[in-house]
Amino acid sequence: MKKLLFALLFYSVSLLAAPVNIVISVTPGGAIDLTGRTLGKILSDNGIENYVTYKPGADGDIAYNYVMSERDNVVLVGAAANFVFSHVAQHRDNFHSTTMTIIAPVAKTPMVFLTGPHGFKDFRSMIENARRQPLPCGVSNAHGTVELTRINRVYKTKFEPVPYKGSAPVAQDLGGDNLRCAYDSGGTHVPRHEAGQLKILATTHKLRIDVPSANTVLKNYAFENWYGFAIPNNSNLLDDRKLLSIMENFGRYTEQVRPMTDQGFIMERPLKNINEIDYLETRKYRALIE
């Protein structure tokens, strides 16, 4: 009994002497930002001091290099876009899988096809246009570039990925009708769709709003983008059981994650072998687009 009580005490007490620096790899306003700020709220509510640092750019490389140089008391917040697809797009080895401990997925979000408030009438019209002629299409990360490349090959479309640094700039250009097409993670765009600032034409998985499935036009197409945290392999944080437990049970903090679930995020329990999956996914997608 004494051993059990000691174990419970050990797992419930954070050993950190300094606040946790939550490093977000994109500009404010997107799904990764929301994931990171939600983690910060959960940590604060559980007595762990923290603050957020934004390090956007270079498909997550700037944030990664910053976290690795700091090493202690830092957590990298990223998406499949950072952990897998930036390596695919740049034809290089996946260094996240070998230098960091990844805790993911903690949340997933469907991918959506978007247009401006006065853009395409429906998803079929967008796809027909993209089959007839090149169609510039905004993407907020390397993942979007890779997926549109795959869609072009499989479905004979001519999407031309236009890279943005995060979802917020994509939404701004769509809302101003400066962009006719975008392919992005769905969660953070739901409120903009409901406000009439842009239109979600199709989704890869069900959202809380009534939107057609992408596979009604693109047969069998489905994809979910996942989000998670990463800690350098030689970091002090890997010894803090309370912090790790919070990350591994992220979706169980229902009060704090409700803004995410309300927008269509799907909470997940992290996979134990995510580093291996991350590495294999990189190889698989590289083979698909080369």
Coordinates of C-alpha atoms in Angstrom, one line a residue:
M1 CA 0.0 0.0 0.0
K2 CA 2.8 2.4 0.9
K3 CA 4.5 1.7 -2.5
L4 CA 1.2 2.5 -4.3
L5 CA 0.7 5.8 -2.4
F6 CA 4.3 6.8 -3.2
A7 CA 3.8 6.0 -6.9
L8 CA 0.6 8.0 -7.0
L9 CA 2.4 11.0 -5.3
F10 CA 5.3 10.7 -7.7
Y11 CA 3.0 10.7 -10.8
S12 CA 1.0 13.7 -9.5
V13 CA 3.8 16.1 -8.7
S14 CA 5.7 18.0 -11.2
L15 CA 9.4 18.3 -10.6
L16 CA 10.0 21.3 -12.8
A17 CA 11.9 24.2 -11.4
A18 CA 11.3 26.5 -14.4
P19 CA 8.2 27.2 -16.5
V20 CA 7.6 25.1 -19.5
N21 CA 8.1 26.9 -22.8
I22 CA 5.5 25.7 -25.3
V23 CA 7.0 26.4 -28.8
I24 CA 4.4 26.7 -31.6
S25 CA 5.7 26.2 -35.1
V26 CA 3.3 28.4 -36.9
T27 CA 1.8 31.9 -36.7
P28 CA -1.1 32.5 -34.3
G29 CA -4.6 31.6 -35.4
G30 CA -4.5 28.0 -36.7
A31 CA -5.0 24.5 -35.5
I32 CA -1.5 24.0 -34.2
D33 CA -1.7 27.3 -32.2
L34 CA -5.0 26.2 -30.7
T35 CA -3.5 22.8 -29.7
G36 CA -0.6 24.5 -28.1
R37 CA -2.6 27.1 -26.2
T38 CA -5.0 24.4 -25.0
L39 CA -2.0 22.5 -23.6
G40 CA -0.9 25.7 -21.8
K41 CA -4.4 26.0 -20.2
I42 CA -4.3 22.4 -19.1
L43 CA -0.9 22.8 -17.6
S44 CA -1.8 26.0 -15.8
D45 CA -4.9 24.4 -14.4
N46 CA -2.7 21.6 -13.0
G47 CA -0.2 23.8 -11.4
I48 CA 2.5 23.8 -14.0
E49 CA 3.7 27.2 -15.1
N50 CA 4.2 27.8 -18.8
Y51 CA 4.3 30.3 -21.6
V52 CA 4.0 30.2 -25.4
T53 CA 6.7 31.1 -27.9
Y54 CA 6.0 31.4 -31.6
K55 CA 8.7 30.2 -34.0
P56 CA 7.1 30.0 -37.4
G57 CA 8.7 29.5 -40.8
A58 CA 10.8 27.0 -42.9
D59 CA 8.2 24.2 -42.6
G60 CA 8.8 23.9 -38.8
D61 CA 12.6 23.9 -39.0
I62 CA 13.0 27.2 -37.1
A63 CA 10.9 25.9 -34.2
Y64 CA 12.7 22.5 -34.3
N65 CA 16.2 24.1 -34.2
Y66 CA 15.1 26.4 -31.4
V67 CA 13.8 23.6 -29.3
M68 CA 16.8 21.4 -29.8
S69 CA 19.2 24.3 -28.9
E70 CA 17.2 25.0 -25.7
R71 CA 16.7 21.3 -24.9
D72 CA 15.3 21.6 -21.3
N73 CA 11.9 22.9 -20.3
V74 CA 10.7 23.1 -24.0
V75 CA 7.9 21.4 -25.8
L76 CA 7.5 21.6 -29.6
V77 CA 3.9 21.7 -30.8
G78 CA 3.4 20.6 -34.4
A79 CA 1.2 18.7 -36.9
A80 CA 1.8 15.9 -39.3
A81 CA 2.8 18.7 -41.6
N82 CA 5.9 19.4 -39.5
F83 CA 6.7 15.9 -38.3
V84 CA 6.2 14.1 -41.6
F85 CA 5.5 16.2 -44.7
S86 CA 8.1 18.8 -44.5
H87 CA 10.7 16.0 -44.9
V88 CA 8.7 14.6 -47.8
A89 CA 8.5 17.9 -49.6
Q90 CA 12.2 18.6 -49.2
H91 CA 13.4 15.0 -49.9
R92 CA 15.4 14.5 -46.7
D93 CA 15.6 12.2 -43.7
N94 CA 13.0 12.6 -41.0
F95 CA 15.1 14.0 -38.1
H96 CA 12.1 14.4 -35.7
S97 CA 11.8 10.6 -35.5
T98 CA 15.4 10.1 -34.3
T99 CA 16.1 13.2 -32.2
M100 CA 12.8 13.7 -30.4
T101 CA 10.2 11.8 -28.4
I102 CA 6.9 12.4 -30.1
I103 CA 3.6 12.3 -28.2
A104 CA 0.9 12.1 -30.8
P105 CA -1.7 12.1 -32.1
V106 CA -3.4 14.1 -29.3
A107 CA -6.0 15.4 -31.8
K108 CA -7.0 15.0 -35.4
T109 CA -8.9 17.2 -37.7
P110 CA -10.5 16.5 -41.1
M111 CA -9.1 18.2 -44.1
V112 CA -11.4 20.6 -46.0
F113 CA -11.6 22.2 -49.5
L114 CA -12.4 25.9 -49.2
T115 CA -13.4 28.8 -51.4
G116 CA -14.2 32.5 -50.9
P117 CA -17.7 33.8 -50.1
H118 CA -18.2 34.5 -53.8
G119 CA -16.1 31.6 -55.1
F120 CA -17.1 28.2 -56.4
K121 CA -20.7 27.1 -56.1
D122 CA -19.9 23.6 -54.9
F123 CA -17.1 21.1 -54.6
R124 CA -17.9 19.4 -58.0
S125 CA -17.5 22.8 -59.7
M126 CA -14.1 23.3 -58.1
I127 CA -12.9 19.8 -59.2
E128 CA -14.2 20.2 -62.7
N129 CA -12.4 23.5 -62.9
A130 CA -9.2 22.0 -61.6
R131 CA -9.4 19.2 -64.2
R132 CA -9.8 21.7 -67.1
Q133 CA -7.1 24.1 -66.2
P134 CA -4.5 24.9 -63.5
L135 CA -6.1 26.1 -60.3
P136 CA -3.9 27.9 -57.6
C137 CA -4.9 26.5 -54.2
G138 CA -3.7 27.8 -50.9
V139 CA -2.1 25.4 -48.4
S140 CA -1.0 26.3 -44.9
N141 CA 1.9 23.8 -44.7
A142 CA 4.0 21.2 -46.4
H143 CA 1.3 18.6 -45.8
G144 CA -1.1 20.5 -48.1
T145 CA 1.5 20.6 -50.9
V146 CA 2.2 16.9 -50.7
E147 CA -1.5 16.0 -50.6
L148 CA -2.5 18.2 -53.5
T149 CA 0.4 16.6 -55.5
R150 CA -1.1 13.2 -54.6
I151 CA -4.6 14.3 -55.6
N152 CA -3.3 15.6 -58.9
R153 CA -1.8 12.2 -59.7
V154 CA -4.7 10.1 -58.6
Y155 CA -7.7 12.2 -59.7
K156 CA -6.2 14.0 -62.8
T157 CA -6.6 17.5 -61.4
K158 CA -4.3 20.5 -61.9
F159 CA -4.1 22.1 -58.4
E160 CA -1.2 24.4 -58.0
P161 CA -0.2 24.6 -54.3
V162 CA 0.3 28.2 -53.0
P163 CA 2.1 28.1 -49.7
Y164 CA 1.0 30.2 -46.7
K165 CA 2.5 30.3 -43.2
G166 CA -0.5 29.0 -41.2
S167 CA -4.2 28.9 -41.6
A168 CA -5.0 32.5 -40.6
P169 CA -3.4 34.1 -43.8
V170 CA -5.2 31.5 -45.9
A171 CA -8.6 32.5 -44.4
Q172 CA -7.8 36.2 -44.8
D173 CA -7.2 35.8 -48.6
L174 CA -10.2 33.6 -49.1
G175 CA -12.4 36.0 -47.2
G176 CA -11.2 38.9 -49.4
D177 CA -11.7 36.8 -52.6
N178 CA -8.0 37.1 -53.3
L179 CA -7.9 33.3 -53.4
R180 CA -10.5 30.9 -55.0
C181 CA -9.3 27.6 -53.5
A182 CA -7.6 26.3 -50.4
Y183 CA -7.0 22.9 -48.9
D184 CA -6.5 23.0 -45.2
S185 CA -7.2 21.5 -41.8
G186 CA -10.9 21.9 -41.0
G187 CA -11.3 22.7 -37.3
T188 CA -10.3 26.3 -37.2
H189 CA -12.2 27.3 -40.3
V190 CA -15.6 26.1 -39.1
P191 CA -16.4 29.4 -37.3
R192 CA -15.3 31.4 -40.4
H193 CA -17.6 29.2 -42.6
E194 CA -20.6 29.9 -40.2
A195 CA -19.8 33.6 -40.3
G196 CA -19.9 33.7 -44.1
Q197 CA -16.2 34.7 -44.3
L198 CA -15.4 31.7 -46.5
K199 CA -17.1 28.5 -47.6
I200 CA -16.2 24.9 -46.8
L201 CA -17.1 22.9 -49.9
A202 CA -16.1 19.4 -48.8
T203 CA -14.5 17.6 -45.9
T204 CA -12.5 14.3 -45.7
H205 CA -14.4 13.3 -42.5
K206 CA -17.6 14.5 -40.8
L207 CA -17.6 18.0 -39.2
R208 CA -20.3 19.4 -36.9
I209 CA -21.6 21.4 -39.9
D210 CA -23.4 19.9 -42.8
V211 CA -20.8 19.7 -45.5
P212 CA -20.5 17.0 -48.3
S213 CA -17.8 14.4 -48.1
A214 CA -14.9 14.9 -50.5
N215 CA -15.3 11.3 -51.6
T216 CA -18.6 12.1 -53.3
V217 CA -16.5 13.5 -56.1
L218 CA -13.0 12.2 -55.4
K219 CA -13.8 8.5 -55.0
N220 CA -12.4 6.8 -51.8
Y221 CA -10.4 10.0 -50.8
A222 CA -10.0 10.5 -47.0
F223 CA -7.3 12.1 -44.9
E224 CA -7.0 13.4 -41.3
N225 CA -4.3 15.7 -40.2
W226 CA -2.9 14.9 -36.7
Y227 CA -1.4 17.1 -34.0
G228 CA 1.0 16.4 -31.1
F229 CA 3.9 17.4 -29.0
A230 CA 7.6 16.5 -29.2
I231 CA 10.4 16.7 -26.6
P232 CA 14.2 16.4 -27.3
N233 CA 15.4 13.0 -26.4
N234 CA 17.9 14.4 -23.8
S235 CA 15.4 16.8 -22.2
N236 CA 14.7 17.0 -18.5
L237 CA 11.0 17.0 -19.3
L238 CA 11.1 13.3 -20.2
D239 CA 11.6 12.6 -16.5
D240 CA 8.6 14.6 -15.4
R241 CA 5.8 12.1 -15.1
K242 CA 3.1 14.6 -14.3
L243 CA 3.8 16.6 -17.5
L244 CA 4.0 13.5 -19.6
S245 CA 0.7 12.2 -18.2
I246 CA -1.1 15.4 -19.1
M247 CA 0.2 15.2 -22.7
E248 CA -0.7 11.5 -23.0
N249 CA -4.2 12.2 -21.6
F250 CA -4.7 15.5 -23.4
G251 CA -8.2 14.6 -24.7
R252 CA -9.5 13.7 -21.2
Y253 CA -9.4 17.3 -20.0
T254 CA -12.8 17.9 -21.4
E255 CA -13.3 21.4 -20.1
Q256 CA -10.1 22.7 -21.7
V257 CA -10.4 20.9 -25.0
R258 CA -14.1 21.7 -25.5
P259 CA -13.3 24.7 -27.9
M260 CA -11.5 22.1 -30.1
T261 CA -14.1 19.4 -30.0
D262 CA -16.8 22.0 -30.7
Q263 CA -15.0 22.9 -34.0
G264 CA -14.7 19.3 -35.1
F265 CA -11.4 18.2 -33.6
I266 CA -11.2 14.5 -32.8
M267 CA -9.3 13.7 -29.5
E268 CA -7.0 10.7 -29.7
R269 CA -4.9 8.7 -27.2
P270 CA -1.2 8.9 -28.4
L271 CA 0.3 5.9 -30.1
K272 CA 3.2 4.2 -28.3
N273 CA 5.1 3.6 -31.6
I274 CA 4.4 7.0 -33.2
N275 CA 8.1 7.7 -33.8
E276 CA 8.3 4.5 -36.0
I277 CA 5.0 5.4 -37.7
D278 CA 6.3 8.9 -38.3
Y279 CA 9.4 7.5 -40.0
L280 CA 7.5 5.0 -42.1
E281 CA 4.9 7.6 -43.2
T282 CA 7.7 9.8 -44.4
R283 CA 9.1 7.1 -46.6
K284 CA 5.6 6.1 -47.9
Y285 CA 4.7 9.7 -49.0
R286 CA 8.1 10.3 -50.5
A287 CA 7.6 7.3 -52.7
L288 CA 4.1 8.5 -53.7
I289 CA 5.2 11.9 -55.0
E290 CA 8.6 11.2 -56.4

